């Protein structure tokens, strides 16, 4: 691997210039940049511009165009540790961030309770006299001080911890749920009060009462309509521009919201971004060029919610619900190039916030990045041949793999080792002695057969764990780990060539594969040593994890009852070997005081140290093909989706997306085909998919990405169905009955390996 590391060093120097994920260099402060009047809120905007032009306080508006070059404070890396779902602690912040907050002002006393408010609402609804309700809303939302006076559980208590915001959530919910049923003049008075609050002159850092006000204001349901988007945008801008310490508090306060309210707020921000990018009625919003800071501000606030979701255990909502499908329709490669060049530019890019990009978009980035690398490698090969005045052979444009079925593993290892310089070319597979021309189908079959052989338990590279139904690396020691490198290379080639593999690794494996996401320049730097927890061991060895959990919770005498030391035993190829978890571990007893250390060291030994050479070879094999900046955008779960696709078959979706050649969807043969296929057991459905496409996995993007085609072949009905896996096509003779079609199709898909032309 020495040559590979040397070759990558120049690339790594360029990567060092990339902007950090979730970290944008332009916080959105209030009032910098050009402000344009908006007809429904002209006074608000003009006043805002005038005040801030005079004071000069606040951040700079982030434009997606050319930056102004002004020096501004960096927005903190909101989610620097989100991928590993570690808890955020105030102790992890630097000293300057932990400086005392300014004192909160003394709040006026407001005695109205949730019950009082609901009684006022009931009386107003029955009598039509909204005076008391109107006065409450008008007073409460007129300033941050009044917001705190109304909704803080104890008006002048500090509430200065991340554990408790001090907000009376029940009262906030009651006030907002009633708001949309009040007369229009009351609703307008609330918006006017929020405008006044946002226009307040700020002097120095925000107080925690200010943070509480932001927490309350962002929950306002009025922001669901485009007529309020200007106000909403300025609220998001102010929140995005807060300091790292302020964001730290908001993240932990957000995660204390109810799951329903949390999801509502996330969906509202996502809808705001989508509507701003693709408005249904463009005239409802200011021109995009006049408010280019809207989307960056909203995305940064969404990053706070994503951070809150990630530090919650379990997460409040699936990470996939942060995807914005609208972004599937933008020029994502322009965003990717902007991100890559961010060392020389301060433009906003969605790639700095990859949690918002769907796996489909990330796959598109990787594919197009791979295509560019393939073209570059092919061009370089052509240039080298021409410069030497040698005859150009078109085979040099491909990674040509020639293997014998009987010697599949050895031939594949030899070919990939010998052609390491060609790994980033388009893959083409030939089975010796067979007349199949590889238009994609033979490549899929090569992957399928090779994976099946490598992961067979008799081969010994991987152990199949029945309790977790996954494979894990064998800890046997040897002098050559090239076969582990082959598996990594195979996975990299699958991602590079958009092939889904049937590999059953636990999620922790993919986290190790992204530790770090790009190969370090220092060839001696450790790779794949991801922090391991008992939860990670639970995914792989649940029984052992359960036993260690019982050790941690045991109330008796740990030393005498368990009689353990910091030495563990492991079977390797039938031989039991001992390993000290720390120097002199065989003489250190496990006690109630040190049992946590024992568990952490044991888990780290099992998942990292005992297999570090095997995994390092696997890691370098994968990254020898997938050395792309795009990997930095992926979560471990998304890498698993790219490598394995989805095992969940939805043949109803395949039927809806199917195309026909020589048949129509109403023809008898087609109707019989789908009746039979949809009634097949799961195993036969997988076989059908493999027969028609060369793989039994569903790619990222779902069944529609198969471009599945049912074609007519005008031959005798004595023939079996045939397939063209290169084109995901199945060809059916015009069978007349459902029984006949089922019989012939079952025979065909049960004997679908090789071309049989040896």
XYZ file of C-alpha atoms in Angstrom, residues 201-703:
503
model
C -31.394 46.918 20.125
C -28.933 44.258 21.297
C -26.085 45.186 23.625
C -23.559 42.444 24.300
C -24.154 38.674 24.441
C -27.606 37.134 24.614
C -29.011 36.243 28.004
C -30.599 32.895 28.667
C -33.947 34.682 28.745
C -33.249 35.651 25.146
C -32.570 32.006 24.294
C -35.833 31.046 25.976
C -37.636 33.622 23.854
C -36.143 32.107 20.673
C -37.187 28.635 21.871
C -40.762 29.899 22.324
C -40.969 32.018 19.167
C -39.781 29.260 16.819
C -42.784 27.155 17.902
C -45.285 29.692 16.565
C -47.612 27.863 14.120
C -48.173 31.017 12.060
C -44.926 30.367 10.156
C -46.623 27.673 8.102
C -47.865 30.200 5.540
C -45.769 32.104 3.015
C -47.260 35.439 4.127
C -45.226 35.158 7.349
C -42.009 33.863 5.768
C -40.213 37.226 5.958
C -40.624 37.301 9.750
C -39.764 33.605 10.018
C -36.625 34.128 7.943
C -35.380 36.883 10.255
C -36.084 34.743 13.305
C -34.101 31.881 11.768
C -31.322 34.286 10.877
C -30.955 35.489 14.456
C -30.950 31.944 15.835
C -28.348 30.858 13.278
C -26.090 33.758 14.285
C -26.000 32.860 17.988
C -22.750 31.852 19.658
C -21.562 28.278 20.118
C -22.544 28.313 23.785
C -26.031 29.582 22.889
C -26.421 26.826 20.302
C -25.279 24.319 22.897
C -28.163 25.314 25.181
C -30.728 25.392 22.382
C -29.743 21.916 21.161
C -30.413 20.436 24.596
C -33.611 22.426 25.045
C -34.871 21.344 21.632
C -34.446 17.695 22.515
C -36.732 18.170 25.544
C -39.648 19.123 23.283
C -42.357 16.541 22.738
C -41.732 14.257 19.770
C -44.835 15.668 18.045
C -43.747 19.294 18.466
C -40.136 18.487 17.496
C -41.269 16.824 14.267
C -43.571 19.753 13.469
C -40.707 22.241 13.791
C -38.387 20.142 11.619
C -41.053 19.743 8.935
C -41.747 23.486 9.037
C -38.108 24.389 8.422
C -37.851 21.801 5.632
C -41.009 23.205 4.027
C -39.593 26.732 4.301
C -36.437 25.653 2.452
C -38.413 23.816 -0.242
C -40.822 26.702 -0.784
C -37.999 29.233 -0.967
C -36.178 27.146 -3.597
C -39.280 26.206 -5.614
C -42.192 28.542 -4.716
C -45.618 27.535 -6.007
C -46.406 31.211 -6.550
C -43.145 33.130 -7.092
C -44.874 36.463 -6.508
C -45.683 35.433 -2.923
C -42.037 35.768 -1.910
C -39.295 38.321 -2.493
C -36.980 37.514 -5.421
C -34.427 34.850 -4.487
C -31.563 37.158 -5.394
C -32.773 39.675 -2.793
C -32.919 37.173 0.089
C -30.266 34.591 -0.682
C -29.531 34.278 3.041
C -32.907 32.655 3.767
C -31.945 29.102 2.843
C -28.511 29.140 4.562
C -30.106 30.509 7.752
C -32.849 27.873 7.758
C -30.357 25.079 7.030
C -28.196 26.113 9.982
C -31.184 26.098 12.321
C -32.168 22.698 10.945
C -28.644 21.563 11.861
C -29.443 22.447 15.487
C -32.492 20.193 15.382
C -30.418 17.458 13.743
C -27.858 17.771 16.547
C -30.626 17.585 19.148
C -31.990 14.478 17.471
C -28.566 12.835 17.359
C -27.712 13.407 21.027
C -31.092 12.008 22.074
C -31.166 8.344 23.005
C -33.052 6.973 21.244
C -33.310 9.589 18.454
C -36.556 11.546 18.452
C -37.132 10.800 14.778
C -35.327 8.738 12.098
C -32.403 10.565 10.467
C -34.062 9.977 7.086
C -36.840 12.426 8.042
C -34.295 15.246 7.856
C -33.863 14.567 4.135
C -35.252 17.297 1.888
C -36.410 15.583 -1.295
C -36.664 18.947 -3.051
C -32.867 18.931 -3.206
C -33.045 15.892 -5.513
C -33.945 18.422 -8.214
C -31.160 20.985 -7.815
C -27.743 20.958 -9.466
C -26.086 18.988 -6.700
C -22.729 18.732 -8.470
C -22.471 22.510 -8.455
C -23.079 22.368 -4.700
C -20.424 19.640 -4.405
C -17.855 21.646 -6.378
C -18.649 24.728 -4.307
C -17.982 22.720 -1.159
C -14.738 21.306 -2.548
C -13.481 24.786 -3.448
C -14.583 26.328 -0.162
C -10.992 26.792 0.872
C -10.953 29.613 -1.671
C -14.588 30.692 -1.405
C -17.111 31.434 1.326
C -20.194 30.416 -0.598
C -22.867 28.308 1.072
C -23.239 24.672 0.013
C -25.721 22.027 1.109
C -22.790 19.586 1.193
C -21.712 21.300 4.418
C -24.977 19.996 5.903
C -25.162 16.448 4.497
C -27.933 15.356 6.882
C -30.370 17.237 4.621
C -29.283 15.338 1.480
C -31.012 12.035 0.757
C -29.077 8.846 0.072
C -30.235 9.095 -3.549
C -28.535 12.495 -3.880
C -25.361 11.265 -2.191
C -25.298 8.223 -4.453
C -25.622 10.566 -7.436
C -22.645 12.603 -6.195
C -20.530 9.472 -5.733
C -21.538 8.065 -9.136
C -20.774 11.265 -11.004
C -17.570 11.756 -9.063
C -16.650 8.155 -9.929
C -17.481 8.728 -13.601
C -15.175 11.733 -13.673
C -12.397 9.664 -12.111
C -13.028 6.846 -14.611
C -12.846 9.277 -17.533
C -9.685 10.823 -16.105
C -7.995 7.431 -15.713
C -9.001 6.341 -19.222
C -7.790 9.634 -20.726
C -4.452 9.306 -18.946
C -4.005 5.773 -20.279
C -4.716 6.963 -23.827
C -2.303 9.876 -23.494
C 0.446 7.560 -22.225
C -0.034 5.162 -25.144
C -0.099 7.926 -27.744
C 2.932 9.695 -26.269
C 4.904 6.438 -26.592
C 3.596 5.939 -30.139
C 2.074 2.631 -29.169
C -1.022 1.072 -30.710
C -4.136 2.008 -28.755
C -6.129 -0.975 -27.515
C -9.660 -0.118 -26.359
C -9.284 -2.648 -23.527
C -6.987 -0.200 -21.751
C -10.066 1.919 -21.014
C -11.438 -0.801 -18.722
C -10.541 -2.776 -15.632
C -10.632 -6.176 -17.339
C -11.074 -9.104 -14.958
C -10.711 -12.600 -16.447
C -11.534 -15.477 -14.097
C -12.229 -19.194 -14.169
C -15.303 -20.301 -12.281
C -13.384 -23.193 -10.736
C -10.672 -20.826 -9.455
C -12.844 -17.779 -8.874
C -11.304 -16.470 -5.645
C -7.638 -17.022 -6.533
C -8.051 -15.610 -10.047
C -9.914 -12.553 -8.736
C -7.256 -11.871 -6.111
C -4.475 -12.186 -8.688
C -6.257 -9.954 -11.206
C -7.075 -7.182 -8.717
C -3.554 -7.266 -7.265
C -1.939 -7.137 -10.705
C -4.228 -4.352 -11.967
C -4.265 -2.070 -8.926
C -3.480 0.925 -11.139
C -6.689 0.313 -13.141
C -9.166 0.032 -10.243
C -10.810 3.345 -11.118
C -11.609 2.314 -14.670
C -14.941 0.871 -15.770
C -15.158 -2.762 -14.642
C -15.588 -5.520 -17.239
C -15.659 -9.221 -16.284
C -15.028 -12.259 -18.484
C -15.560 -15.861 -17.396
C -12.960 -17.968 -19.213
C -14.555 -20.466 -21.594
C -17.923 -18.712 -21.722
C -19.301 -16.651 -24.587
C -21.117 -14.090 -22.451
C -20.409 -10.464 -23.365
C -20.321 -8.257 -20.256
C -22.767 -5.396 -20.585
C -23.225 -5.344 -16.825
C -24.778 -8.737 -16.118
C -21.525 -10.713 -15.833
C -20.145 -8.066 -13.494
C -23.140 -8.503 -11.197
C -22.763 -12.282 -11.277
C -19.024 -12.076 -10.511
C -19.745 -9.977 -7.441
C -22.496 -12.328 -6.289
C -20.428 -15.523 -6.635
C -17.289 -14.001 -5.144
C -19.107 -12.650 -2.088
C -20.830 -16.001 -1.578
C -17.471 -17.813 -1.590
C -15.548 -15.316 0.554
C -18.153 -15.271 3.304
C -18.626 -19.028 3.460
C -17.811 -20.185 6.998
C -15.489 -22.914 5.699
C -13.200 -20.274 4.263
C -12.428 -18.848 7.705
C -12.051 -15.146 6.907
C -15.321 -14.202 8.566
C -17.357 -15.684 11.376
C -21.116 -15.902 11.031
C -22.833 -15.003 14.303
C -26.263 -16.616 14.470
C -27.609 -14.475 17.323
C -27.069 -11.239 15.386
C -27.318 -12.816 11.908
C -24.249 -10.979 10.675
C -20.641 -11.636 9.721
C -17.646 -10.419 11.705
C -13.911 -10.508 11.089
C -12.054 -13.618 12.191
C -9.277 -12.778 14.650
C -6.834 -15.394 13.342
C -3.329 -14.096 12.799
C -1.368 -14.582 9.585
C 1.482 -13.023 7.638
C -0.625 -11.871 4.694
C -3.947 -10.081 4.927
C -4.323 -9.544 1.178
C -7.606 -11.422 1.064
C -9.139 -8.958 3.522
C -7.877 -6.215 1.245
C -9.609 -8.016 -1.625
C -12.945 -7.884 0.235
C -12.477 -4.158 0.860
C -11.569 -3.606 -2.782
C -14.604 -5.636 -3.827
C -16.890 -3.447 -1.707
C -15.258 -0.315 -3.118
C -15.706 -1.564 -6.679
C -19.359 -2.332 -5.954
C -20.007 1.240 -4.774
C -17.863 2.649 -7.614
C -19.765 0.625 -10.227
C -23.209 0.917 -8.559
C -23.619 -2.775 -7.734
C -25.496 -3.882 -4.584
C -23.860 -6.729 -2.624
C -25.458 -9.278 -0.313
C -23.094 -8.624 2.610
C -24.275 -8.870 6.211
C -21.946 -6.667 8.248
C -23.218 -4.956 11.425
C -23.680 -1.160 11.363
C -20.551 -0.714 13.496
C -18.437 -2.052 10.607
C -19.476 0.886 8.434
C -18.646 3.323 11.213
C -15.153 1.814 11.334
C -14.971 2.167 7.550
C -15.512 5.925 7.944
C -12.876 6.286 10.702
C -11.495 8.391 9.157
C -13.639 8.944 6.034
C -10.529 9.624 3.935
C -7.194 7.796 4.050
C -4.666 9.680 6.231
C -1.413 10.824 4.628
C 0.616 9.150 7.370
C 0.761 5.473 6.400
C 1.369 4.515 10.024
C -1.746 6.318 11.283
C -4.316 3.897 12.742
C -7.497 3.404 10.715
C -10.826 1.838 11.574
C -10.381 2.356 15.326
C -13.851 3.741 15.997
C -14.930 4.269 19.588
C -16.695 1.067 20.643
C -19.498 0.879 23.206
C -21.555 -1.877 24.760
C -24.372 -0.934 22.369
C -22.051 -1.651 19.436
C -21.177 -5.058 20.887
C -24.920 -5.704 21.317
C -25.285 -5.491 17.510
C -22.662 -8.194 17.012
C -22.486 -10.432 20.099
C -25.737 -9.832 22.004
C -25.235 -12.621 24.553
C -21.789 -11.387 25.558
C -23.041 -7.796 25.681
C -25.878 -8.872 27.954
C -23.417 -10.600 30.286
C -21.171 -7.536 30.472
C -24.231 -5.414 31.164
C -25.111 -7.651 34.093
C -21.551 -7.262 35.388
C -21.951 -3.473 35.341
C -25.245 -3.583 37.249
C -24.282 -6.315 39.756
C -24.837 -5.246 43.383
C -22.855 -8.013 45.094
C -19.117 -8.527 45.553
C -17.817 -8.351 41.957
C -14.294 -9.527 42.763
C -15.290 -12.637 44.703
C -18.410 -13.618 42.767
C -17.108 -13.150 39.191
C -13.424 -13.877 39.868
C -12.274 -12.014 36.735
C -8.987 -10.321 35.863
C -8.029 -7.908 33.095
C -7.151 -10.921 30.958
C -9.463 -12.458 28.369
C -9.332 -15.648 26.332
C -10.108 -16.036 22.652
C -10.225 -19.050 20.393
C -8.229 -18.678 17.168
C -8.362 -21.553 14.659
C -9.116 -24.048 17.422
C -6.420 -22.735 19.773
C -7.384 -20.779 22.914
C -5.095 -17.809 23.522
C -4.975 -15.329 26.406
C -4.735 -11.546 26.007
C -4.101 -8.911 28.652
C -6.421 -5.932 28.322
C -3.757 -3.747 29.985
C -0.159 -4.334 31.109
C -0.109 -6.946 33.871
C -3.827 -7.516 33.348
C -3.658 -11.160 34.419
C -2.781 -9.961 37.936
C -5.377 -7.156 38.184
C -8.743 -8.323 39.586
C -11.994 -6.844 38.294
C -13.751 -4.981 41.115
C -16.825 -2.821 41.491
C -14.539 0.224 41.174
C -12.802 -0.769 37.919
C -15.469 -2.913 36.216
C -16.479 -0.099 33.843
C -12.872 0.172 32.642
C -12.795 -3.622 32.192
C -15.926 -3.592 30.029
C -14.681 -0.708 27.866
C -11.284 -2.376 27.340
C -12.901 -5.744 26.601
C -15.294 -4.254 24.027
C -12.455 -2.281 22.422
C -10.335 -5.447 22.276
C -13.079 -7.475 20.583
C -14.172 -4.850 18.060
C -10.882 -3.060 17.379
C -7.564 -4.368 18.681
C -8.047 -8.099 18.064
C -8.839 -7.491 14.366
C -6.945 -4.268 13.655
C -4.651 -5.787 10.980
C -7.523 -7.527 9.232
C -9.660 -4.410 9.265
C -6.796 -2.107 8.235
C -6.287 -4.240 5.098
C -10.059 -4.196 4.480
C -10.178 -0.403 5.026
C -7.313 0.307 2.609
C -8.827 -2.007 0.006
C -12.134 -0.128 0.118
C -10.527 3.311 0.020
C -8.122 2.325 -2.777
C -11.207 2.473 -5.003
C -13.507 4.909 -3.179
C -10.976 7.624 -2.380
C -13.534 10.384 -2.783
C -14.385 13.506 -0.822
C -18.008 12.426 -1.204
C -17.486 9.773 1.505
C -17.261 12.616 4.011
C -20.946 13.310 3.354
C -22.124 9.829 4.351
C -23.418 8.360 7.566
C -22.446 4.726 8.304
C -26.047 3.677 7.628
C -25.875 5.334 4.213
C -22.617 3.556 3.328
C -24.384 0.290 4.162
C -27.234 1.231 1.815
C -24.780 2.037 -0.997
C -22.864 -1.204 -0.513
C -25.776 -3.572 0.112
C -28.827 -1.874 -1.270
C -31.995 -2.912 0.502
C -33.072 -6.513 1.184
C -36.721 -5.412 1.325
C -38.396 -6.447 -1.915
C -41.521 -4.620 -3.025
C -42.587 -6.361 -6.202
C -45.756 -4.277 -6.333
C -43.474 -1.252 -6.837
C -41.565 -3.217 -9.494
C -44.859 -3.942 -11.273
C -45.801 -0.253 -11.238
C -42.420 0.753 -12.694
C -42.153 -2.072 -15.251
C -41.871 -1.354 -18.978
C -43.009 -3.653 -21.784
C -41.693 -4.602 -25.217
C -43.947 -6.653 -27.495
C -46.489 -6.895 -24.691
C -48.835 -4.456 -22.991
C -49.671 -4.548 -19.299
C -53.159 -5.911 -20.105
C -51.984 -8.919 -22.147
C -52.828 -12.358 -20.740
C -49.180 -13.459 -20.423
C -48.261 -10.279 -18.532
C -51.212 -10.590 -16.180
C -50.362 -14.231 -15.489
C -46.720 -13.282 -14.928
C -47.519 -10.748 -12.211
C -50.115 -13.024 -10.581
C -47.460 -15.730 -10.285
C -44.617 -13.445 -9.185
C -46.607 -11.626 -6.512
C -47.705 -14.995 -5.085
C -44.148 -16.387 -4.990
C -42.555 -16.954 -1.550
C -39.806 -14.497 -0.605
C -36.977 -16.844 -1.634
C -38.352 -17.287 -5.156
C -38.933 -13.544 -5.476
C -35.248 -12.997 -4.685
C -34.327 -15.645 -7.263
C -36.491 -13.918 -9.864
C -34.764 -10.599 -9.163
C -31.366 -12.265 -9.486
C -32.448 -14.021 -12.697
C -33.602 -10.790 -14.326
C -31.089 -8.271 -12.971
C -28.044 -10.233 -11.798
C -28.578 -9.158 -8.181
C -31.163 -9.943 -5.536
C -30.754 -6.588 -3.787
C -32.801 -3.415 -4.294
C -30.654 -0.390 -5.178
C -30.785 2.989 -3.467
C -33.742 4.761 -5.008
C -35.994 1.696 -4.956
C -37.411 -0.627 -7.575
